[in-house]
mmCIF file of C-alpha atoms and ligand atoms in Angstrom:
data_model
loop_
_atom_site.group_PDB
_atom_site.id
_atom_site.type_symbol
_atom_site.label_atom_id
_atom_site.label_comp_id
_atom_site.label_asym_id
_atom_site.label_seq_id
_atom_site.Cartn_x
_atom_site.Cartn_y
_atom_site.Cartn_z
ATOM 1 C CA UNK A 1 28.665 119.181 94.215
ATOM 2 C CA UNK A 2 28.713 116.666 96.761
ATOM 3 C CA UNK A 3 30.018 113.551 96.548
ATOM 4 C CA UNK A 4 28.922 110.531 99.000
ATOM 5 C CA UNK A 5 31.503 107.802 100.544
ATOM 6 C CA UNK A 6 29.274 104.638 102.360
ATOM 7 C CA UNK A 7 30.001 102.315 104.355
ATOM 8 C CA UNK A 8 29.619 100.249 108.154
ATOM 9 C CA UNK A 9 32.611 101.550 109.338
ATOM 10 C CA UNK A 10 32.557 99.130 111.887
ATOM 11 C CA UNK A 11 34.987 100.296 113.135
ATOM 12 C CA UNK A 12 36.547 103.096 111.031
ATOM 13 C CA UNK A 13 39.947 102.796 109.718
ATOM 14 C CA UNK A 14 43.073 104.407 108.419
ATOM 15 C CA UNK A 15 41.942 103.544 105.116
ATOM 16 C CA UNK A 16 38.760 105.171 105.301
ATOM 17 C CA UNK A 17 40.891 108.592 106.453
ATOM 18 C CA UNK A 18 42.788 107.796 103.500
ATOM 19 C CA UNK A 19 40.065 107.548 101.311
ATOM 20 C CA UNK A 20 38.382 110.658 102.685
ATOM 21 C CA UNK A 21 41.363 112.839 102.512
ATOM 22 C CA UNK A 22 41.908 111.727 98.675
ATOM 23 C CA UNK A 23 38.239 112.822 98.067
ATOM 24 C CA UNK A 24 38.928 115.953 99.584
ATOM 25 C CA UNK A 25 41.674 116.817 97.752
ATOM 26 C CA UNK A 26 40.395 115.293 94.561
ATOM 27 C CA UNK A 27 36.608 117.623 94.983
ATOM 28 C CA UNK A 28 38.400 120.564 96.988
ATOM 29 C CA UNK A 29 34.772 122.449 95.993
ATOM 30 C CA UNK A 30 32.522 119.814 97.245
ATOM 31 C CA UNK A 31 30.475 118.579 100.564
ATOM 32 C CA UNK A 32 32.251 115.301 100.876
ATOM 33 C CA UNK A 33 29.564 113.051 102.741
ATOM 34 C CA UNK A 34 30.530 110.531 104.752
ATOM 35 C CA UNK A 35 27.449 108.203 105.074
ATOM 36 C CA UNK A 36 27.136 105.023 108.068
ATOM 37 C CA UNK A 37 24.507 102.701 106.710
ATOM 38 C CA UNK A 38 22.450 101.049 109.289
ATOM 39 C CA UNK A 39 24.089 98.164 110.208
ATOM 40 C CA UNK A 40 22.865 95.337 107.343
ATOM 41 C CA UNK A 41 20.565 92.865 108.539
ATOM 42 C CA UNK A 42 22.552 89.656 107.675
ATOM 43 C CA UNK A 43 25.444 91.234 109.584
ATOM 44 C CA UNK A 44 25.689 90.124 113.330
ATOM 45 C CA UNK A 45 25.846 93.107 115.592
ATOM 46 C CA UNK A 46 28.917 93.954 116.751
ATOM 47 C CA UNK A 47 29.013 97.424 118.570
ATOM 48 C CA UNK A 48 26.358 99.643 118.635
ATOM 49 C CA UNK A 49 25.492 102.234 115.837
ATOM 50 C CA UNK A 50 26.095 105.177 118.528
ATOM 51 C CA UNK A 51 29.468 104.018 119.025
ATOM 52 C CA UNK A 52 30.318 103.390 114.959
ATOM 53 C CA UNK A 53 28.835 107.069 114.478
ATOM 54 C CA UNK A 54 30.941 108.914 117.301
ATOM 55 C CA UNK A 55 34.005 107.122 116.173
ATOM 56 C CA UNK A 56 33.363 108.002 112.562
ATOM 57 C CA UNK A 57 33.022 111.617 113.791
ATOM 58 C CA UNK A 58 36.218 111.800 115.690
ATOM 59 C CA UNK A 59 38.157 110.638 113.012
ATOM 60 C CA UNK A 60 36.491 112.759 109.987
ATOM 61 C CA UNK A 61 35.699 116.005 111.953
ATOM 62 C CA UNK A 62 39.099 117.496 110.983
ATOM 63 C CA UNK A 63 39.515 116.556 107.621
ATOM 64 C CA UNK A 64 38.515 119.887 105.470
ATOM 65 C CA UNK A 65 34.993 119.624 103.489
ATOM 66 C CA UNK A 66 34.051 116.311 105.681
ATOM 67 C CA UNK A 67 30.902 116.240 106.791
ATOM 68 C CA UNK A 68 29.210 112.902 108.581
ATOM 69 C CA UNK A 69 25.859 112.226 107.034
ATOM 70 C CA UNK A 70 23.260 110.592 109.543
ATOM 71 C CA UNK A 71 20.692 110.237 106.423
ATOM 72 C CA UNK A 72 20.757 106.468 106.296
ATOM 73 C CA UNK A 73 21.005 105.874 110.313
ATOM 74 C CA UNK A 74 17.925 107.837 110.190
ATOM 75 C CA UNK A 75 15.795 105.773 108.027
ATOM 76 C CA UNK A 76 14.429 102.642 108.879
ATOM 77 C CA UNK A 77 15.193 99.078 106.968
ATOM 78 C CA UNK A 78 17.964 98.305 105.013
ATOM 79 C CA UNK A 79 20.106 101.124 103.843
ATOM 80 C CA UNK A 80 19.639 100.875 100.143
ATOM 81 C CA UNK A 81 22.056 103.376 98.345
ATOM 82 C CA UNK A 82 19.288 104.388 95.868
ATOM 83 C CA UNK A 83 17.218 105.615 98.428
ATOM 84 C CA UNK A 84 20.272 107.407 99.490
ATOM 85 C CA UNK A 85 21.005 109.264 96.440
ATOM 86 C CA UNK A 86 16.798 109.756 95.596
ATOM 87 C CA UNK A 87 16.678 111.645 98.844
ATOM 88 C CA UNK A 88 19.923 113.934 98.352
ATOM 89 C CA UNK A 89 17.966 114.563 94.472
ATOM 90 C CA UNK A 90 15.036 115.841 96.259
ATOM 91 C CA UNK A 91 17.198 118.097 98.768
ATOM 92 C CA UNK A 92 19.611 119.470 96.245
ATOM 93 C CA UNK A 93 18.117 119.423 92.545
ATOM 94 C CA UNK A 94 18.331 118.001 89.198
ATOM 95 C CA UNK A 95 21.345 119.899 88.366
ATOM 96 C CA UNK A 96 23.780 119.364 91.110
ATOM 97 C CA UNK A 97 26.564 116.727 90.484
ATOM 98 C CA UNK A 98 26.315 114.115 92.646
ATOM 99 C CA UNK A 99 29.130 111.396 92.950
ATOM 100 C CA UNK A 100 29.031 108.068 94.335
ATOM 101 C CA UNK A 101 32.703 106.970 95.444
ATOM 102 C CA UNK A 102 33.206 103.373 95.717
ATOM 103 C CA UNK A 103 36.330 101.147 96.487
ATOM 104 C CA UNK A 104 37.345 98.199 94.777
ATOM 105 C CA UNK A 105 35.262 95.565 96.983
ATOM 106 C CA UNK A 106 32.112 97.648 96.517
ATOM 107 C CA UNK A 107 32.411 97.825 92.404
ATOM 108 C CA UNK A 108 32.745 94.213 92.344
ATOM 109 C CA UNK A 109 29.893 93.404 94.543
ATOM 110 C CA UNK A 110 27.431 96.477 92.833
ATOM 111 C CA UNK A 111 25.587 94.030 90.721
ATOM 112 C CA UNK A 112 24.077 92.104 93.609
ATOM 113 C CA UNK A 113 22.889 95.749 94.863
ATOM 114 C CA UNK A 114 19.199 97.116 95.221
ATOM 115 C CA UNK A 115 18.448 98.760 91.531
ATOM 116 C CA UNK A 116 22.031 99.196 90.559
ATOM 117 C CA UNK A 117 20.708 100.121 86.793
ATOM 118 C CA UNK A 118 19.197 103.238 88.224
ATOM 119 C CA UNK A 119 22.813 104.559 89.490
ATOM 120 C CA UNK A 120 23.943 106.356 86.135
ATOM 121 C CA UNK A 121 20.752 108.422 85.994
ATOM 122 C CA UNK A 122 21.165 109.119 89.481
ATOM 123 C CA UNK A 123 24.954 109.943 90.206
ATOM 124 C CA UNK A 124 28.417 110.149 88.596
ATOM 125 C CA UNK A 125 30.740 107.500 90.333
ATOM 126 C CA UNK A 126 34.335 107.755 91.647
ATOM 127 C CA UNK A 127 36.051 104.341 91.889
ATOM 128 C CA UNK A 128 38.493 104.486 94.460
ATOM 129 C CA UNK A 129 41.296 102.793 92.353
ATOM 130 C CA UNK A 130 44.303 101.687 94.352
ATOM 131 C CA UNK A 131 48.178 102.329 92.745
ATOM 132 C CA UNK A 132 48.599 99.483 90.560
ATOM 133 C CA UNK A 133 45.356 98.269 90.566
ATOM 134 C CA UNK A 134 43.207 97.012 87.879
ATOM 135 C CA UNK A 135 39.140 97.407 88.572
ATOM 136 C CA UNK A 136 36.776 95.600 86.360
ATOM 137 C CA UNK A 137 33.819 97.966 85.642
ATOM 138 C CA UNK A 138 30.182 95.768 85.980
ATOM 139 C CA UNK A 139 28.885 95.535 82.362
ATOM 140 C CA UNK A 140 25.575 97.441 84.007
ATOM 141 C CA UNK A 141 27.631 100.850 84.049
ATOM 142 C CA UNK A 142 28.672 100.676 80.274
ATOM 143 C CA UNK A 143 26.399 103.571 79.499
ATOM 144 C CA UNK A 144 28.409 105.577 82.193
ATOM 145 C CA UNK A 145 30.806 107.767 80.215
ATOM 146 C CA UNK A 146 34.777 107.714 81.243
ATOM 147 C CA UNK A 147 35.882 110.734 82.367
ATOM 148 C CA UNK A 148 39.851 111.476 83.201
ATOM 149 C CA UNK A 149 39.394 114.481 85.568
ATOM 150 C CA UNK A 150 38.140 114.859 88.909
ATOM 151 C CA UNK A 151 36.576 118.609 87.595
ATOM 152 C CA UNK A 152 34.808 116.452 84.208
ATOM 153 C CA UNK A 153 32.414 115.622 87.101
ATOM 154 C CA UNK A 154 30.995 118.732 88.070
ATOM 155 C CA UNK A 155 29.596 119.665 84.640
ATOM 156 C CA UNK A 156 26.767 117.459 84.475
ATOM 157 C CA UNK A 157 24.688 115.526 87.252
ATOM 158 C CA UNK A 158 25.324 112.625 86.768
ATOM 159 C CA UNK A 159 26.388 109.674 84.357
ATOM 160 C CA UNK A 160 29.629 109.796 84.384
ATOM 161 C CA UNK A 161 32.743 107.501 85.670
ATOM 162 C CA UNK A 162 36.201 108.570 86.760
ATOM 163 C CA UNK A 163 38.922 106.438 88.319
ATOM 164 C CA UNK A 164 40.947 108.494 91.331
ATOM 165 C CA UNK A 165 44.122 107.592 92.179
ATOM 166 C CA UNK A 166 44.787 106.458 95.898
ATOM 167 C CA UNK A 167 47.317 105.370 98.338
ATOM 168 C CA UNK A 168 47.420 101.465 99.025
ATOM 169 C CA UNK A 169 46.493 101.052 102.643
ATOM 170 C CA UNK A 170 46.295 97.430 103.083
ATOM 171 C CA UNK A 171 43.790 97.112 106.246
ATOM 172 C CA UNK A 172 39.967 96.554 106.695
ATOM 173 C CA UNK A 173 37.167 96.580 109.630
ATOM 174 C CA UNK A 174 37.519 92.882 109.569
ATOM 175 C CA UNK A 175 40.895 92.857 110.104
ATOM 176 C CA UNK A 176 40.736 95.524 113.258
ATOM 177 C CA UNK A 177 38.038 92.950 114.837
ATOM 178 C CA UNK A 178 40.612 90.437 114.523
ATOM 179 C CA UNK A 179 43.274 92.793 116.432
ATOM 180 C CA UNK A 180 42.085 93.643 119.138
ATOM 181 C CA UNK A 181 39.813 90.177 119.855
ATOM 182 C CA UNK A 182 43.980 88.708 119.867
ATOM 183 C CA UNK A 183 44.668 91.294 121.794
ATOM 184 C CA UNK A 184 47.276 93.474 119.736
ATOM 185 C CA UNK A 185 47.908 97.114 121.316
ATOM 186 C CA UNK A 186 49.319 98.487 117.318
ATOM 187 C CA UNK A 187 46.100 98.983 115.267
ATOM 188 C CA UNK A 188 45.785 101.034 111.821
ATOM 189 C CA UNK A 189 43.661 103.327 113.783
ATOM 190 C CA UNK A 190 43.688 107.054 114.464
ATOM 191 C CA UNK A 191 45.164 107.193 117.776
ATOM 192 C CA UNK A 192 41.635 108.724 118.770
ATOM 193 C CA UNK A 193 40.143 105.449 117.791
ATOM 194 C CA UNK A 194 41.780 103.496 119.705
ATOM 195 C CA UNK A 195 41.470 105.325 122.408
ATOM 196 C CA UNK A 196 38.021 105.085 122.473
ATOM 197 C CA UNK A 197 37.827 101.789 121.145
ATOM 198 C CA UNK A 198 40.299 101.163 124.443
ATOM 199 C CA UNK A 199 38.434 102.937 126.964
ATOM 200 C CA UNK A 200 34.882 101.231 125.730
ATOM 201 C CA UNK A 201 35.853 97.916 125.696
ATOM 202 C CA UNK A 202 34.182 97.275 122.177
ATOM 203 C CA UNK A 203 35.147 94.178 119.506
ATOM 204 C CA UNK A 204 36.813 92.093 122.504
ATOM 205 C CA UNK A 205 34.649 89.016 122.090
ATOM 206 C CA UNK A 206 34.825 88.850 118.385
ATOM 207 C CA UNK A 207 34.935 85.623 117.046
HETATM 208 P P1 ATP B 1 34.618 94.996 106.593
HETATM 209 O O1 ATP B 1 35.991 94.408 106.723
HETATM 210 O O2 ATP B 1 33.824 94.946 107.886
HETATM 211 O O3 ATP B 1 33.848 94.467 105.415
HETATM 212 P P2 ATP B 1 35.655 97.462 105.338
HETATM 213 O O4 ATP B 1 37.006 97.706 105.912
HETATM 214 O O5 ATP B 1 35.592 96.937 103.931
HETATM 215 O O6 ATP B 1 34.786 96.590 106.341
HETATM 216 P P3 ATP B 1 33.421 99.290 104.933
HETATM 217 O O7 ATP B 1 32.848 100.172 105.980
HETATM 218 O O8 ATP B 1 32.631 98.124 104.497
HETATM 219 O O9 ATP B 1 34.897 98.836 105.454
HETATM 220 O O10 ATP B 1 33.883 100.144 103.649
HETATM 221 C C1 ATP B 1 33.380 101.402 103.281
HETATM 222 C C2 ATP B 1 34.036 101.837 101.980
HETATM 223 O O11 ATP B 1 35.449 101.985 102.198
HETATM 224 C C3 ATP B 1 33.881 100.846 100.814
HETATM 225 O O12 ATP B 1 33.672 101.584 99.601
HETATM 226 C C4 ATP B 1 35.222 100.130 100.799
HETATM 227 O O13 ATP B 1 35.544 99.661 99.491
HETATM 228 C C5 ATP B 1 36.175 101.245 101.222
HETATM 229 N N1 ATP B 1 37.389 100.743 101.893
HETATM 230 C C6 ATP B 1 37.454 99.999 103.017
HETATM 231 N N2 ATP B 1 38.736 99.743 103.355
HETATM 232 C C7 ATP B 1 39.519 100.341 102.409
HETATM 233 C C8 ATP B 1 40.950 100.443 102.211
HETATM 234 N N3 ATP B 1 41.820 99.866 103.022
HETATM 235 N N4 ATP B 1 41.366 101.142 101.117
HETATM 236 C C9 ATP B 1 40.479 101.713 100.279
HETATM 237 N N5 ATP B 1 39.135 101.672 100.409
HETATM 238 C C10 ATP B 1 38.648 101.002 101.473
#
């Protein structure tokens, strides 16, 4: 089984540990991939993809059945999720459950994706569902089928939809920009990060 958790981590946060640890724990049996996209052409650069990868690495490396997946910094263009999930197809088979997990932002947004209507032939997904929260499913996915285990997933390939349960850690890439271009010393970092965020000098000139 493996299951795939995408983003720009940009830079990576203690929400994205969060998030990885809950996969983990959720899919104790499965290669959890953690997957940088190249950074997205409409996005202004803002540190270098070397430096979003080895600060992805330091804070995933010890989290059990993490692995960091260089498969989209590796193509060229834009990193289109499809492509993504076409390519893991070929590597592991028509049989092996694959699961997309996505947090709340990213289900809301999947419509304006590259070929979303090809996801539920292609993968199961895992909406990262924060305590409380309500998540509108995109009428495109209706043909997905609900499932209320994390284990329903590994039966079939793909096609299926399952809401997991996560901690609410209010924080986001944005907002770590923001901290350190004011100059605030606390971030919701791994201490790691910001040591090497400290010692590299990166996101001071964000506007
Ligand atoms: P930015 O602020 O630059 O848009 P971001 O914090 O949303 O960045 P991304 O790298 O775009 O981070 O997100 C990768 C994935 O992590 C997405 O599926 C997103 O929904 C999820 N995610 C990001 N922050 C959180 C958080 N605090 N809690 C739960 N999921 C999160």
């Amino acid at each position: 089984m493996q299951v795939l958790f995408g983003g720009t981590f940009d830079p990576v946060h203690n929400g994205h540990v969060a998030m990885a640890i809950s996969l983990s724990v959720a899919f104790p049996d499965a290669t959890i991939r953690v997957i940088p996209n190249r950074q997205p052409p409409h996005r202004t650069s803002r540190v270098s993809s070397a430096h979003r990868l080895a600060m992805l690495k330091l804070a995933m490396d010890e989290i059990s059945g993490v692995t960091v997946d260089l498969i989209e910094l590796g193509r060229d263009g834009p990193s289109y999720t499809v492509d993504t999930l076409r390519s893991l197809r070929a590597i592991y088979g028509e049989q092996e459950s694959i699961v997309l997990a996505l947090g709340a932002d990213a289900v809301r947004s999947l419509e304006s994706w590259y070929q979303p209507e090809q996801l539920p032939s292609l993968c199961h997904l895992c909406v990262l569902k924060r305590a409380g929260e309500r998540i509108e499913i995109p009428g495109l996915l209706n043909q997905m089928v609900e499932v209320n285990r994390a284990i329903d997933l590994s039966e079939t390939p793909s096609g299926r939809l399952y809401r997991l349960d996560t901690p609410e850690i209010p924080v986001s890439s944005t907002a770590v920009r923001e901290l350190i271009a004011r100059g605030t010393s606390q971030l919701p970092v791994p201490p790691t990060i910001a040591d090497y965020i400290g010692s590299n000098h990166l996101y001071q000139d964000t506007e």
